Coordinates of N, CA and C and ligand atoms in Angstrom, one line a residue:
M1 N 171.9 5.8 147.0 CA 171.6 5.1 148.2 C 171.9 3.6 148.0
A2 N 172.5 3.0 149.1 CA 172.7 1.6 149.0 C 171.4 0.8 148.7
G3 N 171.5 -0.2 148.0 CA 170.3 -1.0 147.7 C 169.4 -0.4 146.6
S4 N 169.8 0.7 146.1 CA 169.0 1.3 145.1 C 169.6 1.0 143.7
G5 N 168.9 0.3 142.9 CA 169.3 0.0 141.6 C 170.5 -1.0 141.5
G6 N 171.2 -1.2 142.7 CA 172.3 -2.1 142.7 C 172.0 -3.4 143.4
R7 N 172.7 -3.7 144.4 CA 172.5 -5.0 145.1 C 171.1 -4.9 145.9
P8 N 170.4 -6.0 145.8 CA 169.0 -5.9 146.4 C 169.1 -6.1 147.9
V9 N 168.0 -5.5 148.5 CA 167.7 -5.8 149.9 C 166.8 -7.0 150.0
G10 N 167.2 -8.0 150.8 CA 166.4 -9.2 150.9 C 165.3 -9.0 151.9
V11 N 164.1 -9.6 151.6 CA 163.0 -9.6 152.5 C 162.6 -11.1 152.7
L12 N 162.7 -11.6 153.8 CA 162.3 -13.0 154.0 C 160.8 -13.2 153.7
A13 N 160.5 -14.0 152.8 CA 159.1 -14.1 152.2 C 158.6 -15.5 152.3
I14 N 158.7 -16.1 153.5 CA 158.2 -17.4 153.7 C 156.8 -17.4 154.2
Q15 N 156.5 -16.5 155.1 CA 155.1 -16.4 155.6 C 155.1 -15.0 156.3
G16 N 153.9 -14.5 156.4 CA 153.7 -13.2 157.2 C 153.6 -12.0 156.4
G17 N 153.9 -10.9 157.0 CA 153.6 -9.5 156.4 C 154.8 -9.0 155.7
F18 N 155.4 -9.7 154.7 CA 156.6 -9.2 154.0 C 156.3 -8.2 153.0
E19 N 155.0 -8.2 152.5 CA 154.8 -7.2 151.4 C 154.8 -5.8 151.8
A20 N 154.3 -5.5 153.0 CA 154.4 -4.1 153.5 C 155.8 -3.6 153.6
H21 N 156.7 -4.5 154.0 CA 158.2 -4.1 154.0 C 158.7 -3.9 152.6
E22 N 158.3 -4.7 151.7 CA 158.7 -4.5 150.3 C 158.3 -3.1 149.7
R23 N 157.0 -2.8 150.0 CA 156.5 -1.5 149.5 C 157.3 -0.4 150.1
M24 N 157.6 -0.5 151.4 CA 158.3 0.5 152.2 C 159.7 0.7 151.6
L25 N 160.4 -0.4 151.3 CA 161.8 -0.3 150.8 C 161.8 0.2 149.4
E26 N 160.8 -0.2 148.6 CA 160.7 0.3 147.2 C 160.4 1.8 147.2
G27 N 159.6 2.2 148.1 CA 159.3 3.6 148.2 C 160.5 4.5 148.5
L28 N 161.5 3.8 149.2 CA 162.7 4.5 149.5 C 163.7 4.4 148.4
G29 N 163.3 3.7 147.3 CA 164.2 3.6 146.1 C 165.1 2.4 146.1
A30 N 164.9 1.4 147.0 CA 165.7 0.2 147.1 C 165.2 -0.8 146.1
T31 N 166.1 -1.7 145.6 CA 165.7 -2.9 144.9 C 165.5 -4.0 145.9
V32 N 164.4 -4.7 145.8 CA 164.0 -5.7 146.8 C 164.1 -7.1 146.1
R33 N 164.5 -8.0 146.9 CA 164.4 -9.4 146.5 C 163.7 -10.3 147.6
E34 N 162.7 -11.0 147.2 CA 162.1 -11.9 148.1 C 163.0 -13.1 148.4
V35 N 163.2 -13.4 149.6 CA 164.1 -14.5 150.0 C 163.3 -15.7 150.4
R36 N 163.4 -16.7 149.6 CA 162.6 -18.0 149.9 C 163.5 -19.2 149.9
S37 N 164.7 -19.1 149.5 CA 165.6 -20.2 149.5 C 167.1 -19.7 149.7
R38 N 168.0 -20.6 150.0 CA 169.3 -20.1 150.3 C 170.0 -19.3 149.2
S39 N 169.7 -19.7 148.0 CA 170.4 -19.0 146.9 C 170.0 -17.5 146.8
D40 N 168.7 -17.3 147.3 CA 168.3 -15.9 147.3 C 169.1 -15.0 148.2
L41 N 169.9 -15.6 149.1 CA 170.7 -14.8 150.0 C 171.9 -14.2 149.3
D42 N 172.3 -14.8 148.2 CA 173.5 -14.4 147.5 C 173.4 -13.0 147.0
G43 N 174.3 -12.1 147.4 CA 174.4 -10.8 146.9 C 173.5 -9.8 147.5
I44 N 172.7 -10.1 148.5 CA 171.8 -9.1 149.2 C 172.7 -8.2 150.1
C45 N 172.3 -7.0 150.2 CA 173.1 -6.0 151.0 C 172.5 -5.7 152.3
A46 N 171.3 -6.2 152.6 CA 170.7 -6.0 153.9 C 169.5 -7.0 153.9
L47 N 168.8 -7.2 155.1 CA 167.8 -8.1 155.2 C 166.7 -7.7 156.1
V48 N 165.4 -7.9 155.7 CA 164.3 -7.7 156.7 C 163.7 -9.1 157.0
L49 N 163.5 -9.3 158.3 CA 162.8 -10.4 158.8 C 161.4 -9.9 159.3
P50 N 160.4 -10.2 158.6 CA 159.1 -9.6 158.8 C 158.3 -10.2 160.0
G51 N 157.2 -9.6 160.3 CA 156.3 -10.2 161.3 C 155.5 -11.3 160.6
G52 N 154.8 -12.1 161.4 CA 154.0 -13.2 161.0 C 153.9 -14.2 162.1
E53 N 154.1 -15.5 161.8 CA 154.0 -16.5 162.8 C 155.4 -17.1 162.9
S54 N 156.1 -16.9 164.0 CA 157.5 -17.2 164.1 C 157.7 -18.7 163.9
T55 N 156.8 -19.5 164.4 CA 157.0 -21.0 164.3 C 157.0 -21.4 162.8
A56 N 156.0 -20.9 162.1 CA 155.8 -21.2 160.7 C 157.1 -20.7 159.9
I57 N 157.5 -19.5 160.2 CA 158.7 -18.9 159.5 C 159.9 -19.7 159.8
M58 N 160.1 -20.1 161.1 CA 161.3 -20.9 161.4 C 161.3 -22.3 160.8
H59 N 160.1 -22.9 160.7 CA 160.0 -24.2 160.0 C 160.4 -24.0 158.5
G60 N 159.9 -22.9 157.9 CA 160.3 -22.7 156.5 C 161.8 -22.5 156.3
V61 N 162.3 -21.7 157.3 CA 163.8 -21.5 157.2 C 164.5 -22.8 157.3
E62 N 164.1 -23.7 158.2 CA 164.8 -25.0 158.4 C 164.5 -25.9 157.2
R63 N 163.3 -25.9 156.7 CA 162.9 -26.7 155.5 C 163.8 -26.4 154.3
E64 N 164.1 -25.1 154.2 CA 165.0 -24.6 153.0 C 166.4 -24.6 153.4
A65 N 166.8 -25.2 154.5 CA 168.2 -25.2 155.0 C 168.8 -23.8 155.0
M66 N 168.1 -22.9 155.4 CA 168.6 -21.5 155.4 C 169.1 -21.0 156.7
A67 N 168.9 -21.8 157.8 CA 169.3 -21.3 159.1 C 170.8 -21.0 159.2
E68 N 171.6 -22.0 158.7 CA 173.0 -21.8 158.8 C 173.5 -20.7 157.9
P69 N 173.2 -20.6 156.7 CA 173.6 -19.4 155.9 C 173.1 -18.1 156.4
L70 N 171.9 -18.1 157.0 CA 171.4 -16.8 157.6 C 172.3 -16.4 158.8
R71 N 172.6 -17.4 159.6 CA 173.5 -17.1 160.8 C 174.9 -16.6 160.3
E72 N 175.4 -17.3 159.3 CA 176.7 -16.9 158.8 C 176.7 -15.4 158.3
R73 N 175.7 -15.1 157.4 CA 175.7 -13.8 156.8 C 175.5 -12.7 157.9
I74 N 174.6 -13.0 158.9 CA 174.3 -12.0 159.9 C 175.5 -11.8 160.8
A75 N 176.2 -13.0 161.1 CA 177.4 -12.9 162.0 C 178.5 -12.1 161.3
A76 N 178.5 -12.2 159.9 CA 179.5 -11.5 159.2 C 179.2 -10.0 159.0
G77 N 178.0 -9.6 159.6 CA 177.7 -8.1 159.5 C 176.7 -7.7 158.6
L78 N 175.9 -8.6 158.0 CA 174.8 -8.2 157.2 C 173.8 -7.4 158.0
P79 N 173.4 -6.2 157.6 CA 172.5 -5.4 158.4 C 171.1 -6.1 158.4
V80 N 170.4 -6.2 159.5 CA 169.1 -6.8 159.6 C 168.1 -6.0 160.4
L81 N 166.9 -6.0 159.9 CA 165.8 -5.4 160.6 C 164.8 -6.6 160.9
G82 N 164.6 -6.9 162.2 CA 163.6 -7.9 162.5 C 162.4 -7.2 163.2
S83 N 161.2 -7.5 162.7 CA 160.0 -6.9 163.3 C 159.1 -8.0 163.8
C84 N 158.7 -7.9 165.0 CA 157.8 -8.8 165.6 C 158.2 -10.3 165.6
A85 N 157.6 -11.1 164.7 CA 158.1 -12.5 164.6 C 159.6 -12.4 164.1
G86 N 160.0 -11.4 163.4 CA 161.4 -11.3 163.0 C 162.3 -11.1 164.2
L87 N 161.8 -10.4 165.2 CA 162.6 -10.2 166.4 C 162.8 -11.6 167.1
I88 N 161.7 -12.4 167.1 CA 161.8 -13.7 167.7 C 162.8 -14.6 167.0
L89 N 162.8 -14.5 165.6 CA 163.7 -15.3 164.9 C 165.2 -15.0 165.2
L90 N 165.5 -13.7 165.6 CA 166.9 -13.3 165.9 C 167.3 -13.9 167.2
D91 N 166.4 -14.3 168.1 CA 166.8 -14.5 169.5 C 167.6 -15.8 169.7
R92 N 167.9 -16.0 171.0 CA 168.8 -17.1 171.4 C 168.2 -18.5 171.0
D93 N 166.9 -18.6 171.1 CA 166.2 -19.9 170.9 C 165.9 -20.2 169.4
H94 N 166.1 -19.2 168.5 CA 165.8 -19.4 167.1 C 167.1 -19.4 166.3
L95 N 167.4 -18.3 165.6 CA 168.6 -18.2 164.9 C 169.8 -18.1 165.8
G96 N 169.6 -17.5 167.0 CA 170.7 -17.4 168.0 C 171.7 -16.3 167.6
V97 N 171.4 -15.4 166.8 CA 172.4 -14.4 166.4 C 172.4 -13.2 167.3
M98 N 171.3 -12.9 167.9 CA 171.2 -11.8 168.8 C 171.1 -12.3 170.3
D99 N 171.7 -11.6 171.2 CA 171.8 -12.0 172.6 C 170.6 -11.5 173.3
I100 N 169.4 -12.0 172.9 CA 168.1 -11.6 173.5 C 167.3 -12.9 173.7
R101 N 166.4 -12.8 174.6 CA 165.4 -13.9 174.7 C 164.0 -13.2 174.5
A102 N 163.3 -13.6 173.5 CA 162.0 -13.0 173.2 C 160.9 -13.8 173.9
Q103 N 160.0 -13.1 174.5 CA 158.8 -13.8 175.0 C 157.7 -13.5 174.1
R104 N 157.2 -14.6 173.5 CA 156.1 -14.5 172.5 C 154.8 -14.1 173.1
N105 N 154.0 -13.4 172.3 CA 152.6 -13.0 172.7 C 152.6 -12.4 174.1
A106 N 153.6 -11.6 174.4 CA 153.9 -11.2 175.8 C 152.9 -10.2 176.4
F107 N 152.2 -9.5 175.5 CA 151.2 -8.5 176.1 C 149.9 -9.2 176.5
G108 N 149.8 -10.5 176.3 CA 148.7 -11.2 176.8 C 147.5 -11.2 175.9
R109 N 146.5 -12.1 176.2 CA 145.4 -12.3 175.4 C 144.5 -11.1 175.3
Q110 N 144.3 -10.4 176.4 CA 143.4 -9.2 176.4 C 143.9 -8.2 175.5
V111 N 145.2 -8.0 175.4 CA 145.8 -6.9 174.6 C 146.6 -7.5 173.4
R112 N 145.8 -8.1 172.5 CA 146.4 -8.7 171.4 C 147.0 -7.7 170.4
S113 N 146.3 -6.6 170.3 CA 146.7 -5.6 169.3 C 146.5 -4.2 169.9
F114 N 147.5 -3.3 169.7 CA 147.3 -1.9 170.1 C 148.3 -1.1 169.4
E115 N 148.1 0.2 169.4 CA 149.1 1.1 168.8 C 149.6 2.0 169.9
A116 N 150.8 2.5 169.7 CA 151.5 3.4 170.7 C 152.4 4.3 169.9
D117 N 152.7 5.4 170.5 CA 153.8 6.3 170.0 C 155.0 6.1 170.8
I118 N 156.1 5.7 170.1 CA 157.3 5.3 170.8 C 158.5 6.2 170.4
K119 N 159.2 6.6 171.4 CA 160.4 7.3 171.2 C 161.6 6.3 171.2
L120 N 162.2 6.2 170.1 CA 163.3 5.3 169.9 C 164.7 6.0 170.1
R121 N 165.5 5.6 171.0 CA 166.8 6.2 171.3 C 167.6 6.1 170.0
G122 N 168.2 7.3 169.6 CA 169.0 7.3 168.4 C 168.3 7.6 167.1
F123 N 166.9 7.7 167.2 CA 166.1 8.0 166.0 C 165.6 9.4 166.2
A124 N 166.0 10.3 165.3 CA 165.5 11.7 165.5 C 164.1 11.9 165.0
G125 N 163.5 13.0 165.4 CA 162.1 13.3 164.9 C 161.1 12.9 166.0
P126 N 159.9 13.0 165.6 CA 158.8 12.7 166.5 C 158.7 11.3 166.9
P127 N 158.0 10.9 168.0 CA 157.8 9.5 168.3 C 157.3 8.7 167.2
M128 N 157.6 7.4 167.2 CA 157.2 6.6 166.1 C 155.9 5.9 166.4
R129 N 155.0 5.9 165.4 CA 153.7 5.2 165.6 C 154.0 3.7 165.4
A130 N 153.7 3.0 166.4 CA 154.0 1.5 166.4 C 152.8 0.7 166.6
V131 N 152.6 -0.3 165.7 CA 151.5 -1.2 165.7 C 151.9 -2.5 166.3
F132 N 151.3 -2.9 167.4 CA 151.7 -4.1 168.1 C 150.6 -5.2 167.8
I133 N 151.0 -6.3 167.2 CA 150.0 -7.3 166.9 C 150.5 -8.6 167.5
R134 N 149.8 -9.1 168.6 CA 150.3 -10.3 169.3 C 151.8 -10.2 169.5
A135 N 152.3 -9.1 170.0 CA 153.7 -8.8 169.9 C 154.5 -9.5 171.0
P136 N 155.7 -9.8 170.7 CA 156.6 -10.2 171.8 C 157.2 -9.0 172.6
W137 N 157.9 -9.3 173.6 CA 158.9 -8.3 174.2 C 160.2 -9.0 174.4
I138 N 161.2 -8.3 174.7 CA 162.5 -8.9 175.0 C 162.6 -9.0 176.5
A139 N 162.6 -10.3 176.9 CA 162.5 -10.6 178.3 C 163.9 -10.6 179.0
E140 N 164.9 -10.9 178.2 CA 166.3 -10.9 178.7 C 167.2 -10.4 177.6
H141 N 168.3 -9.8 177.9 CA 169.3 -9.4 176.9 C 170.7 -9.3 177.5
G142 N 171.7 -9.5 176.7 CA 173.1 -9.5 177.1 C 173.6 -8.1 177.1
V143 N 174.8 -7.9 177.6 CA 175.4 -6.6 177.8 C 175.7 -5.9 176.4
N144 N 175.8 -6.7 175.4 CA 176.1 -6.0 174.1 C 174.9 -5.5 173.4
V145 N 173.7 -5.7 174.0 CA 172.5 -5.3 173.4 C 172.1 -3.9 174.0
E146 N 171.8 -3.0 173.1 CA 171.4 -1.6 173.5 C 169.9 -1.5 173.4
V147 N 169.3 -1.2 174.6 CA 167.9 -1.0 174.6 C 167.5 0.3 174.0
L148 N 166.6 0.3 173.1 CA 166.2 1.5 172.4 C 164.8 2.1 172.8
A149 N 163.9 1.2 173.3 CA 162.6 1.6 173.7 C 162.0 0.6 174.7
E150 N 161.2 1.1 175.6 CA 160.5 0.2 176.5 C 159.0 0.6 176.6
I151 N 158.2 -0.3 176.9 CA 156.8 0.0 177.3 C 156.5 -0.6 178.6
D152 N 156.1 0.2 179.6 CA 155.9 -0.3 181.0 C 157.0 -1.1 181.5
G153 N 158.3 -0.7 181.2 CA 159.4 -1.4 181.7 C 159.8 -2.7 180.8
H154 N 159.1 -2.9 179.8 CA 159.4 -4.1 178.9 C 160.1 -3.6 177.6
V155 N 161.2 -4.3 177.3 CA 162.0 -3.8 176.1 C 161.2 -4.2 174.8
V156 N 161.0 -3.2 174.0 CA 160.3 -3.5 172.7 C 161.1 -3.1 171.5
A157 N 162.3 -2.6 171.7 CA 163.2 -2.3 170.6 C 164.6 -2.3 171.1
A158 N 165.5 -2.9 170.3 CA 166.9 -3.1 170.8 C 167.8 -3.3 169.6
R159 N 169.1 -2.9 169.8 CA 170.0 -3.0 168.7 C 171.3 -3.8 169.2
Q160 N 171.8 -4.6 168.4 CA 173.1 -5.2 168.7 C 173.9 -5.2 167.4
G161 N 174.9 -4.3 167.4 CA 175.7 -4.2 166.1 C 174.8 -3.8 165.0
E162 N 174.8 -4.6 163.9 CA 174.0 -4.3 162.7 C 172.6 -4.9 162.7
M163 N 172.2 -5.4 163.9 CA 170.9 -6.0 164.0 C 170.0 -5.0 164.8
L164 N 168.8 -4.7 164.2 CA 167.8 -3.9 164.9 C 166.5 -4.7 165.0
A165 N 166.1 -4.9 166.3 CA 164.9 -5.8 166.5 C 163.8 -4.9 167.2
V166 N 162.6 -4.9 166.6 CA 161.5 -4.2 167.2 C 160.3 -5.2 167.3
A167 N 159.6 -5.0 168.4 CA 158.5 -5.9 168.7 C 157.2 -5.5 167.9
F168 N 157.3 -4.3 167.2 CA 156.1 -3.8 166.6 C 156.3 -3.6 165.1
H169 N 155.2 -3.1 164.5 CA 155.3 -2.9 163.0 C 155.2 -1.4 162.8
S170 N 156.3 -0.8 162.3 CA 156.2 0.6 161.9 C 155.8 0.7 160.4
E171 N 156.1 -0.4 159.7 CA 155.8 -0.4 158.2 C 154.2 -0.2 158.0
L172 N 153.5 -0.7 159.0 CA 152.0 -0.6 158.8 C 151.5 0.8 159.2
A173 N 152.3 1.5 159.9 CA 151.9 2.9 160.3 C 152.5 3.9 159.3
G174 N 153.3 3.4 158.3 CA 153.9 4.3 157.3 C 155.1 5.1 157.8
D175 N 155.7 4.7 158.8 CA 157.0 5.3 159.3 C 158.2 4.6 158.7
A176 N 159.0 5.4 157.9 CA 160.0 4.7 157.1 C 161.4 4.7 157.9
R177 N 161.4 5.3 159.1 CA 162.8 5.5 159.7 C 163.6 4.2 160.0
L178 N 162.9 3.1 160.3 CA 163.7 1.9 160.5 C 164.3 1.4 159.2
H179 N 163.5 1.5 158.1 CA 164.0 1.0 156.8 C 165.1 1.9 156.3
Q180 N 165.0 3.2 156.6 CA 166.1 4.2 156.3 C 167.3 3.8 157.0
W181 N 167.2 3.4 158.3 CA 168.3 3.0 159.1 C 169.0 1.8 158.4
L182 N 168.2 0.8 158.0 CA 168.7 -0.4 157.3 C 169.4 0.0 156.0
L183 N 168.8 0.8 155.2 CA 169.4 1.2 153.9 C 170.7 2.0 154.1
A184 N 170.7 2.8 155.2 CA 171.9 3.6 155.4 C 173.1 2.7 155.8
R185 N 172.8 1.5 156.3 CA 173.9 0.6 156.7 C 174.2 -0.5 155.7
A186 N 173.3 -0.6 154.7 CA 173.5 -1.7 153.7 C 174.9 -1.7 153.1
Q187 N 175.4 -2.9 152.9 CA 176.8 -3.1 152.6 C 177.0 -2.9 151.1
Ligands
LIG201 N1 152.7 -13.7 167.8 C1 153.5 -14.0 166.7 C2 154.6 -15.0 167.0 O1 154.8 -15.3 168.1 C3 154.2 -12.7 166.2 C4 153.2 -11.7 165.8 C5 153.6 -10.8 164.7 O2 154.7 -11.0 164.0 N2 152.8 -9.8 164.4 O3 155.2 -15.5 166.1

């Protein structure tokens, strides 16, 4: 499997819930590298942008001068999984690599956290258990973006080329299918 024993899968480890992604990837046999500076991007075969606090993560990315190299690698086809704050990072107002506009904390104050079973288009098997924690949704998207799942008409999972963005955490529910998707595409 790509990423196993060979080139590592990067996990952006500036802030937030990166460790659950690392455990998930290692459980699938991948070699993981925590990405904290631009040189950590060298040689990775895929990348996870985890959940957390998107403002803090974006500040860290800019502090480390990683925004431009991240844009370049992703534009060149590096497979990426963005979860929750990671989805926000991919959008037009942040890294600007995915043609989506994320609305932060979109489910409102009353519904800060909830779980749901989600059927993702293109993913075989039973619905995916998804944990939403102060989650965004995708308020707008361009024609190249394929919507994979919605809740009450709001887009919560989408794909554009090698980028997969989900508003929720499947790594916390123990579902490995998104990480398997990433490893299957790893360069
Ligand atoms: N509410 C967070 C943000 O806007 C995202 C929450 C999460 O990643 N679990 O950055």
